[in-house]
mmCIF file of C-alpha atoms in Angstrom:
data_model
loop_
_atom_site.group_PDB
_atom_site.id
_atom_site.type_symbol
_atom_site.label_atom_id
_atom_site.label_comp_id
_atom_site.label_asym_id
_atom_site.label_seq_id
_atom_site.Cartn_x
_atom_site.Cartn_y
_atom_site.Cartn_z
ATOM 1 C CA MET A 258 103.841 129.208 65.033
ATOM 2 C CA ARG A 259 101.565 130.329 67.853
ATOM 3 C CA GLU A 260 101.851 129.374 71.502
ATOM 4 C CA ILE A 261 100.430 130.522 74.824
ATOM 5 C CA ARG A 262 103.018 131.856 77.204
ATOM 6 C CA VAL A 263 102.874 132.578 80.942
ATOM 7 C CA SER A 264 105.392 135.324 81.735
ATOM 8 C CA ARG A 265 104.456 135.532 85.431
ATOM 9 C CA PHE A 266 102.219 133.673 87.878
ATOM 10 C CA GLY A 267 98.769 135.209 88.275
ATOM 11 C CA ASP A 268 95.147 135.212 87.142
ATOM 12 C CA PRO A 269 94.030 133.969 83.692
ATOM 13 C CA SER A 270 95.048 137.255 82.063
ATOM 14 C CA VAL A 271 98.706 136.162 82.248
ATOM 15 C CA LEU A 272 97.998 133.646 79.458
ATOM 16 C CA GLU A 273 99.108 135.452 76.304
ATOM 17 C CA GLN A 274 99.351 134.227 72.724
ATOM 18 C CA VAL A 275 102.703 134.917 71.080
ATOM 19 C CA GLU A 276 104.271 134.210 67.697
ATOM 20 C CA VAL A 277 107.555 132.306 67.699
ATOM 21 C CA SER A 278 109.680 130.528 65.114
ATOM 22 C CA THR A 279 108.409 127.086 64.134
ATOM 23 C CA PRO A 280 110.865 124.531 65.541
ATOM 24 C CA GLU A 281 112.561 121.888 63.452
ATOM 25 C CA PRO A 282 112.702 118.408 64.990
ATOM 26 C CA GLY A 283 116.170 117.431 66.118
ATOM 27 C CA ALA A 284 117.731 113.985 65.917
ATOM 28 C CA GLY A 285 115.386 111.435 67.462
ATOM 29 C CA GLU A 286 112.418 113.839 67.477
ATOM 30 C CA LEU A 287 109.248 114.335 65.494
ATOM 31 C CA ARG A 288 107.052 117.397 64.994
ATOM 32 C CA VAL A 289 103.283 117.472 65.390
ATOM 33 C CA ALA A 290 100.840 119.980 63.911
ATOM 34 C CA VAL A 291 98.411 120.215 66.830
ATOM 35 C CA THR A 292 94.657 119.926 66.289
ATOM 36 C CA ALA A 293 93.567 119.641 69.949
ATOM 37 C CA ALA A 294 95.228 120.272 73.308
ATOM 38 C CA GLY A 295 93.967 119.313 76.746
ATOM 39 C CA VAL A 296 93.229 121.898 79.432
ATOM 40 C CA GLY A 297 92.811 120.882 83.071
ATOM 41 C CA TRP A 298 92.533 122.051 86.650
ATOM 42 C CA LEU A 299 96.231 121.323 87.216
ATOM 43 C CA ASP A 300 97.084 123.931 84.576
ATOM 44 C CA THR A 301 95.188 126.584 86.530
ATOM 45 C CA LEU A 302 96.942 125.701 89.793
ATOM 46 C CA ILE A 303 100.369 125.889 88.145
ATOM 47 C CA ARG A 304 99.481 129.188 86.448
ATOM 48 C CA ARG A 305 98.612 130.706 89.840
ATOM 49 C CA GLY A 306 101.880 129.454 91.329
ATOM 50 C CA ASP A 307 100.037 126.896 93.471
ATOM 51 C CA GLY A 308 100.992 123.732 91.593
ATOM 52 C CA PRO A 309 102.333 120.590 93.279
ATOM 53 C CA ASP A 310 106.106 120.420 93.720
ATOM 54 C CA VAL A 311 106.327 117.531 91.259
ATOM 55 C CA PHE A 312 105.165 119.937 88.519
ATOM 56 C CA ALA A 313 107.314 122.888 89.572
ATOM 57 C CA VAL A 314 107.906 125.392 86.763
ATOM 58 C CA GLU A 315 109.212 128.937 86.597
ATOM 59 C CA PRO A 316 107.911 131.604 84.185
ATOM 60 C CA PRO A 317 108.190 132.107 81.339
ATOM 61 C CA TYR A 318 106.697 128.783 80.290
ATOM 62 C CA VAL A 319 104.113 127.304 77.927
ATOM 63 C CA PRO A 320 101.355 125.478 79.837
ATOM 64 C CA GLY A 321 99.737 122.161 79.020
ATOM 65 C CA GLY A 322 100.713 118.649 78.155
ATOM 66 C CA ALA A 323 98.552 116.308 76.091
ATOM 67 C CA VAL A 324 98.017 117.098 72.416
ATOM 68 C CA ALA A 325 96.615 115.375 69.350
ATOM 69 C CA GLY A 326 97.650 116.183 65.821
ATOM 70 C CA GLU A 327 99.442 115.032 62.682
ATOM 71 C CA VAL A 328 103.152 114.345 62.329
ATOM 72 C CA ASP A 329 104.460 116.784 59.705
ATOM 73 C CA ALA A 330 108.242 116.369 60.087
ATOM 74 C CA VAL A 331 110.753 113.946 61.569
ATOM 75 C CA GLY A 332 114.362 114.381 62.642
ATOM 76 C CA ASP A 333 117.375 112.223 61.885
ATOM 77 C CA GLY A 334 117.008 108.655 63.051
ATOM 78 C CA VAL A 335 113.188 108.716 63.186
ATOM 79 C CA ASP A 336 111.233 106.347 60.944
ATOM 80 C CA GLU A 337 109.567 108.280 58.125
ATOM 81 C CA ASP A 338 106.506 106.046 58.518
ATOM 82 C CA TRP A 339 105.470 108.503 61.250
ATOM 83 C CA LEU A 340 104.866 111.221 58.636
ATOM 84 C CA GLY A 341 101.166 111.955 58.158
ATOM 85 C CA LYS A 342 100.069 109.827 61.100
ATOM 86 C CA SER A 343 97.373 111.066 63.477
ATOM 87 C CA VAL A 344 98.980 110.860 66.914
ATOM 88 C CA LEU A 345 98.671 111.567 70.609
ATOM 89 C CA THR A 346 101.713 112.917 72.447
ATOM 90 C CA HIS A 347 103.251 115.249 75.044
ATOM 91 C CA ALA A 348 105.937 117.835 74.598
ATOM 92 C CA PRO A 349 109.061 116.408 76.292
ATOM 93 C CA GLY A 350 110.191 117.531 79.718
ATOM 94 C CA GLY A 351 107.481 116.440 82.137
ATOM 95 C CA TYR A 352 105.098 119.400 82.109
ATOM 96 C CA GLY A 353 104.508 122.206 79.648
ATOM 97 C CA GLY A 354 104.483 122.888 75.930
ATOM 98 C CA GLY A 355 100.972 121.753 75.001
ATOM 99 C CA TYR A 356 99.270 125.126 74.452
ATOM 100 C CA ALA A 357 100.659 125.576 70.952
ATOM 101 C CA ASP A 358 99.833 124.874 67.330
ATOM 102 C CA THR A 359 103.089 122.938 66.890
ATOM 103 C CA VAL A 360 104.871 120.592 69.290
ATOM 104 C CA VAL A 361 108.161 118.716 69.046
ATOM 105 C CA ALA A 362 107.957 115.311 70.735
ATOM 106 C CA LEU A 363 109.734 111.990 71.157
ATOM 107 C CA PRO A 364 108.574 108.830 69.340
ATOM 108 C CA ASP A 365 108.616 106.821 72.584
ATOM 109 C CA ASP A 366 106.039 109.250 74.035
ATOM 110 C CA THR A 367 103.884 109.288 70.902
ATOM 111 C CA PHE A 368 100.956 106.976 70.152
ATOM 112 C CA PRO A 369 99.129 106.433 66.859
ATOM 113 C CA ILE A 370 95.428 107.235 67.165
ATOM 114 C CA PRO A 371 93.201 104.412 65.846
ATOM 115 C CA GLU A 372 91.477 105.394 62.599
ATOM 116 C CA ARG A 373 88.002 104.997 64.081
ATOM 117 C CA LEU A 374 88.759 107.254 67.070
ATOM 118 C CA ASP A 375 88.157 111.018 66.978
ATOM 119 C CA PRO A 376 91.462 112.761 67.881
ATOM 120 C CA ARG A 377 89.555 115.047 70.242
ATOM 121 C CA HIS A 378 88.343 111.978 72.132
ATOM 122 C CA ALA A 379 91.876 110.615 72.173
ATOM 123 C CA VAL A 380 93.411 113.736 73.707
ATOM 124 C CA ALA A 381 90.559 114.025 76.224
ATOM 125 C CA LEU A 382 91.371 110.497 77.421
ATOM 126 C CA PHE A 383 95.180 110.642 77.241
ATOM 127 C CA ASP A 384 96.032 111.769 80.772
ATOM 128 C CA ASP A 385 92.656 111.266 82.435
ATOM 129 C CA GLY A 386 92.076 107.791 81.021
ATOM 130 C CA SER A 387 95.534 106.462 81.810
ATOM 131 C CA THR A 388 95.342 107.984 85.299
ATOM 132 C CA ALA A 389 91.945 106.367 85.878
ATOM 133 C CA LEU A 390 93.390 102.970 84.968
ATOM 134 C CA ALA A 391 96.293 103.556 87.374
ATOM 135 C CA LEU A 392 93.896 104.504 90.173
ATOM 136 C CA LEU A 393 91.836 101.370 89.613
ATOM 137 C CA GLU A 394 94.943 99.184 89.596
ATOM 138 C CA LYS A 395 95.921 100.599 92.986
ATOM 139 C CA THR A 396 92.359 100.693 94.340
ATOM 140 C CA PRO A 397 90.386 98.061 92.393
ATOM 141 C CA VAL A 398 86.615 97.833 92.576
ATOM 142 C CA THR A 399 84.450 94.749 92.182
ATOM 143 C CA ALA A 400 80.874 93.943 91.278
ATOM 144 C CA GLY A 401 78.318 94.954 93.886
ATOM 145 C CA GLU A 402 80.501 97.464 95.698
ATOM 146 C CA ARG A 403 79.295 100.989 96.481
ATOM 147 C CA ILE A 404 81.582 103.635 94.975
ATOM 148 C CA LEU A 405 81.646 107.431 95.245
ATOM 149 C CA VAL A 406 83.529 109.496 92.646
ATOM 150 C CA VAL A 407 84.228 113.133 93.553
ATOM 151 C CA PRO A 408 83.848 115.007 91.225
ATOM 152 C CA GLY A 409 81.765 112.653 89.151
ATOM 153 C CA VAL A 410 81.664 114.196 85.674
ATOM 154 C CA GLY A 411 85.030 115.911 85.305
ATOM 155 C CA GLY A 412 87.507 114.663 82.732
ATOM 156 C CA LEU A 413 88.963 112.049 85.085
ATOM 157 C CA GLY A 414 85.867 111.463 87.203
ATOM 158 C CA SER A 415 83.718 110.608 84.208
ATOM 159 C CA VAL A 416 86.245 107.952 83.135
ATOM 160 C CA LEU A 417 86.357 106.479 86.639
ATOM 161 C CA VAL A 418 82.558 106.311 86.638
ATOM 162 C CA GLN A 419 82.506 104.389 83.365
ATOM 163 C CA LEU A 420 85.243 101.953 84.361
ATOM 164 C CA ALA A 421 83.711 101.288 87.788
ATOM 165 C CA ARG A 422 80.305 100.729 86.200
ATOM 166 C CA ALA A 423 81.892 98.296 83.732
ATOM 167 C CA ALA A 424 83.282 96.386 86.741
ATOM 168 C CA GLY A 425 79.743 95.979 88.078
ATOM 169 C CA ALA A 426 79.923 98.505 90.914
ATOM 170 C CA THR A 427 77.100 100.780 92.031
ATOM 171 C CA VAL A 428 78.484 104.249 91.381
ATOM 172 C CA LEU A 429 77.453 107.524 92.955
ATOM 173 C CA ALA A 430 78.767 110.680 91.300
ATOM 174 C CA ALA A 431 79.206 113.862 93.317
ATOM 175 C CA VAL A 432 78.125 116.720 91.057
ATOM 176 C CA ARG A 433 76.830 120.248 91.251
ATOM 177 C CA GLY A 434 73.690 121.263 89.361
ATOM 178 C CA GLU A 435 71.183 119.500 87.156
ATOM 179 C CA GLU A 436 73.256 119.714 83.960
ATOM 180 C CA LYS A 437 76.034 117.652 85.516
ATOM 181 C CA ALA A 438 73.518 115.356 87.207
ATOM 182 C CA ALA A 439 72.041 114.552 83.788
ATOM 183 C CA ILE A 440 75.497 113.644 82.463
ATOM 184 C CA ALA A 441 76.115 111.387 85.471
ATOM 185 C CA ARG A 442 72.850 109.541 84.809
ATOM 186 C CA LYS A 443 73.793 109.102 81.170
ATOM 187 C CA LEU A 444 77.060 107.489 82.305
ATOM 188 C CA GLY A 445 75.117 105.071 84.504
ATOM 189 C CA ALA A 446 75.842 106.715 87.870
ATOM 190 C CA GLU A 447 73.501 108.021 90.548
ATOM 191 C CA PRO A 448 74.148 111.764 90.944
ATOM 192 C CA VAL A 449 74.361 113.438 94.345
ATOM 193 C CA ASP A 450 74.526 117.242 94.470
ATOM 194 C CA TYR A 451 77.350 118.113 96.857
ATOM 195 C CA SER A 452 76.171 121.734 97.088
ATOM 196 C CA ALA A 453 73.181 120.557 99.142
ATOM 197 C CA ALA A 454 73.440 121.051 102.910
ATOM 198 C CA ASP A 455 73.057 117.346 103.727
ATOM 199 C CA TRP A 456 74.540 115.751 100.646
ATOM 200 C CA THR A 457 76.292 113.052 102.661
ATOM 201 C CA GLY A 458 72.941 112.076 104.146
ATOM 202 C CA GLU A 459 71.631 111.749 100.601
ATOM 203 C CA VAL A 460 74.494 109.394 99.774
ATOM 204 C CA LEU A 461 73.569 107.128 102.686
ATOM 205 C CA ALA A 462 69.902 107.294 101.696
ATOM 206 C CA ARG A 463 70.829 106.093 98.191
ATOM 207 C CA THR A 464 72.759 103.147 99.644
ATOM 208 C CA GLY A 465 70.021 102.141 102.068
ATOM 209 C CA GLY A 466 72.077 103.344 105.010
ATOM 210 C CA HIS A 467 75.124 101.290 104.067
ATOM 211 C CA ARG A 468 78.473 103.014 104.176
ATOM 212 C CA LEU A 469 80.632 103.124 101.062
ATOM 213 C CA ASP A 470 83.254 100.614 99.988
ATOM 214 C CA VAL A 471 85.426 102.980 97.917
ATOM 215 C CA VAL A 472 85.853 106.743 97.485
ATOM 216 C CA PHE A 473 87.852 108.338 94.666
ATOM 217 C CA ASP A 474 88.569 111.927 95.689
ATOM 218 C CA GLY A 475 89.916 114.496 93.258
ATOM 219 C CA VAL A 476 88.786 117.565 95.203
ATOM 220 C CA GLY A 477 90.339 117.342 98.660
ATOM 221 C CA GLY A 478 89.682 119.893 101.383
ATOM 222 C CA GLU A 479 86.349 119.840 103.197
ATOM 223 C CA LEU A 480 84.598 117.906 100.435
ATOM 224 C CA GLY A 481 87.271 115.223 100.538
ATOM 225 C CA ALA A 482 86.999 114.970 104.315
ATOM 226 C CA ALA A 483 83.205 114.583 104.113
ATOM 227 C CA SER A 484 83.625 111.857 101.477
ATOM 228 C CA LEU A 485 86.195 110.057 103.612
ATOM 229 C CA ALA A 486 83.745 109.933 106.518
ATOM 230 C CA LEU A 487 81.241 108.032 104.364
ATOM 231 C CA LEU A 488 83.490 104.967 104.179
ATOM 232 C CA GLY A 489 82.801 101.930 106.312
ATOM 233 C CA ASN A 490 85.560 100.181 108.245
ATOM 234 C CA GLY A 491 87.845 98.404 105.813
ATOM 235 C CA GLY A 492 86.853 100.748 103.001
ATOM 236 C CA ARG A 493 89.300 102.132 100.457
ATOM 237 C CA PHE A 494 90.103 105.790 99.899
ATOM 238 C CA SER A 495 91.972 107.017 96.820
ATOM 239 C CA GLY A 496 92.935 110.679 97.007
ATOM 240 C CA TYR A 497 94.215 111.668 93.577
ATOM 241 C CA GLY A 498 93.639 115.425 93.413
ATOM 242 C CA MET A 499 93.180 118.715 95.202
ATOM 243 C CA SER A 500 91.060 120.978 93.000
ATOM 244 C CA SER A 501 89.895 122.683 96.208
ATOM 245 C CA GLY A 502 93.477 123.841 96.717
ATOM 246 C CA ALA A 503 94.175 121.430 99.589
ATOM 247 C CA GLU A 504 94.617 117.687 99.909
ATOM 248 C CA THR A 505 92.211 115.704 102.077
ATOM 249 C CA VAL A 506 93.576 115.513 105.621
ATOM 250 C CA ILE A 507 93.612 111.876 106.750
ATOM 251 C CA GLY A 508 94.079 111.317 110.462
ATOM 252 C CA ASP A 509 95.663 108.333 112.166
ATOM 253 C CA ALA A 510 92.282 106.914 113.168
ATOM 254 C CA ASP A 511 91.097 106.849 109.549
ATOM 255 C CA ARG A 512 94.371 105.359 108.354
ATOM 256 C CA ALA A 513 93.928 102.602 110.932
ATOM 257 C CA ARG A 514 90.414 101.671 109.793
ATOM 258 C CA LEU A 515 90.779 102.246 106.036
ATOM 259 C CA SER A 516 93.039 101.361 103.142
ATOM 260 C CA VAL A 517 94.375 104.717 101.955
ATOM 261 C CA VAL A 518 96.137 105.670 98.734
ATOM 262 C CA ASP A 519 97.245 109.293 98.536
ATOM 263 C CA MET A 520 98.896 111.351 95.813
ATOM 264 C CA ALA A 521 102.436 110.589 96.993
ATOM 265 C CA GLN A 522 101.809 106.849 96.625
ATOM 266 C CA LEU A 523 100.634 107.241 93.023
ATOM 267 C CA VAL A 524 103.851 108.757 91.674
ATOM 268 C CA GLY A 525 105.465 105.353 91.204
ATOM 269 C CA PHE A 526 102.692 104.300 88.840
ATOM 270 C CA TRP A 527 103.597 106.689 86.022
ATOM 271 C CA PRO A 528 106.564 104.791 84.498
ATOM 272 C CA ASP A 529 104.131 102.131 83.261
ATOM 273 C CA ASN A 530 101.867 104.707 81.628
ATOM 274 C CA PRO A 531 102.451 103.776 77.946
ATOM 275 C CA ARG A 532 100.696 100.459 78.525
ATOM 276 C CA ARG A 533 97.721 102.278 80.018
ATOM 277 C CA VAL A 534 97.556 104.821 77.194
ATOM 278 C CA ARG A 535 97.396 102.033 74.620
ATOM 279 C CA GLU A 536 94.655 100.319 76.645
ATOM 280 C CA VAL A 537 92.647 103.538 76.898
ATOM 281 C CA LEU A 538 92.889 104.099 73.156
ATOM 282 C CA ARG A 539 91.723 100.522 72.562
ATOM 283 C CA LEU A 540 88.744 100.910 74.912
ATOM 284 C CA ALA A 541 87.784 104.213 73.309
ATOM 285 C CA ALA A 542 88.112 102.876 69.758
ATOM 286 C CA ASP A 543 85.923 99.902 70.732
ATOM 287 C CA GLY A 544 83.268 102.237 72.128
ATOM 288 C CA THR A 545 83.687 100.936 75.687
ATOM 289 C CA LEU A 546 84.916 104.302 76.949
ATOM 290 C CA THR A 547 83.662 107.709 75.846
ATOM 291 C CA PRO A 548 85.062 110.977 77.169
ATOM 292 C CA VAL A 549 82.818 113.796 78.275
ATOM 293 C CA ILE A 550 84.020 116.838 76.336
ATOM 294 C CA GLY A 551 82.615 120.094 77.627
ATOM 295 C CA ARG A 552 83.755 123.380 76.139
ATOM 296 C CA THR A 553 86.255 123.887 73.345
ATOM 297 C CA TYR A 554 88.165 127.108 72.683
ATOM 298 C CA PRO A 555 90.448 128.584 70.044
ATOM 299 C CA LEU A 556 94.079 128.669 71.172
ATOM 300 C CA ALA A 557 93.935 132.444 71.660
ATOM 301 C CA GLU A 558 91.121 131.990 74.234
ATOM 302 C CA ALA A 559 93.127 129.895 76.688
ATOM 303 C CA SER A 560 92.482 132.537 79.349
ATOM 304 C CA ALA A 561 88.714 132.010 78.934
ATOM 305 C CA ALA A 562 89.201 128.279 79.334
ATOM 306 C CA HIS A 563 91.061 128.827 82.614
ATOM 307 C CA SER A 564 88.420 131.284 83.859
ATOM 308 C CA ASP A 565 85.645 128.795 83.132
ATOM 309 C CA ILE A 566 87.486 125.974 84.896
ATOM 310 C CA GLU A 567 88.125 128.069 87.989
ATOM 311 C CA ALA A 568 84.486 129.208 88.072
ATOM 312 C CA ARG A 569 83.397 125.577 87.472
ATOM 313 C CA ARG A 570 81.569 126.596 84.300
ATOM 314 C CA TYR A 571 82.473 123.347 82.581
ATOM 315 C CA THR A 572 81.740 119.666 82.434
ATOM 316 C CA GLY A 573 84.087 116.862 81.454
ATOM 317 C CA LYS A 574 87.240 117.791 79.568
ATOM 318 C CA SER A 575 88.018 121.226 78.154
ATOM 319 C CA LEU A 576 90.041 121.469 74.940
ATOM 320 C CA LEU A 577 91.953 124.099 72.988
ATOM 321 C CA LEU A 578 91.618 123.768 69.211
ATOM 322 C CA PRO A 579 94.595 125.466 67.537
#
């Protein structure tokens, strides 16, 4: 089998394809022939050695997590009805193992993909869709509220936009460039180009001068701080990411006037994730939720995928296709 291995932290060139023995599933395990694997910003941070402590790894390791594929073998004690099923899963162990053409997984972490759902759509929604549902459970939105999603058409941001729109909110999507603005409009959001000098002024112009009710921030740093300042008193701020390399700094004054959910507060939501994954798959199969899939790459071009993500030459979710 083929897998991508990181032998040392560094730039995308440290992602190397290697040949290893195909594993046999042990007792209580199943094996998946992978057809699509998710690639995300978190993978690039971890590869550089800048990942969050909760995802601490040491080289050598195989990056990635979410995969879609077909069960081709089962170990002792696993129902043979799994054989031949199209499934969504993670390699066990928290983080790692997804950049491969074969993955051994646990049945409890494996979900059948509905027949009418494209497996690529399923894997694009696995982590991002379930995370979006968790964020909205912790920071719910209601009809008529003014919402900003930053970034607005990434893998997770595009799901948040769709779910907030379905709740009846007015959604502004922070994007960069006309290509991403066009995607935001297609999703039903109003795009605002955050590369413009006075992009926050444009946000207020779009809302008629009214401050925002909710901000979902996956960027952090200066952009997160500027987004935070757009909230009115009593507004809600959900900081779920740090693609800038730094979390949004939230001072005591802002914590006093706002309802704040930061990354540390979200950790406790993950144990209930299987319920959310099943809900995401249902919404996607029904056509209520559609992922934005940007670029796809052969497994051997994982380094190109990372380079494109870091240079922001992508929209939506990037996938490896072993």
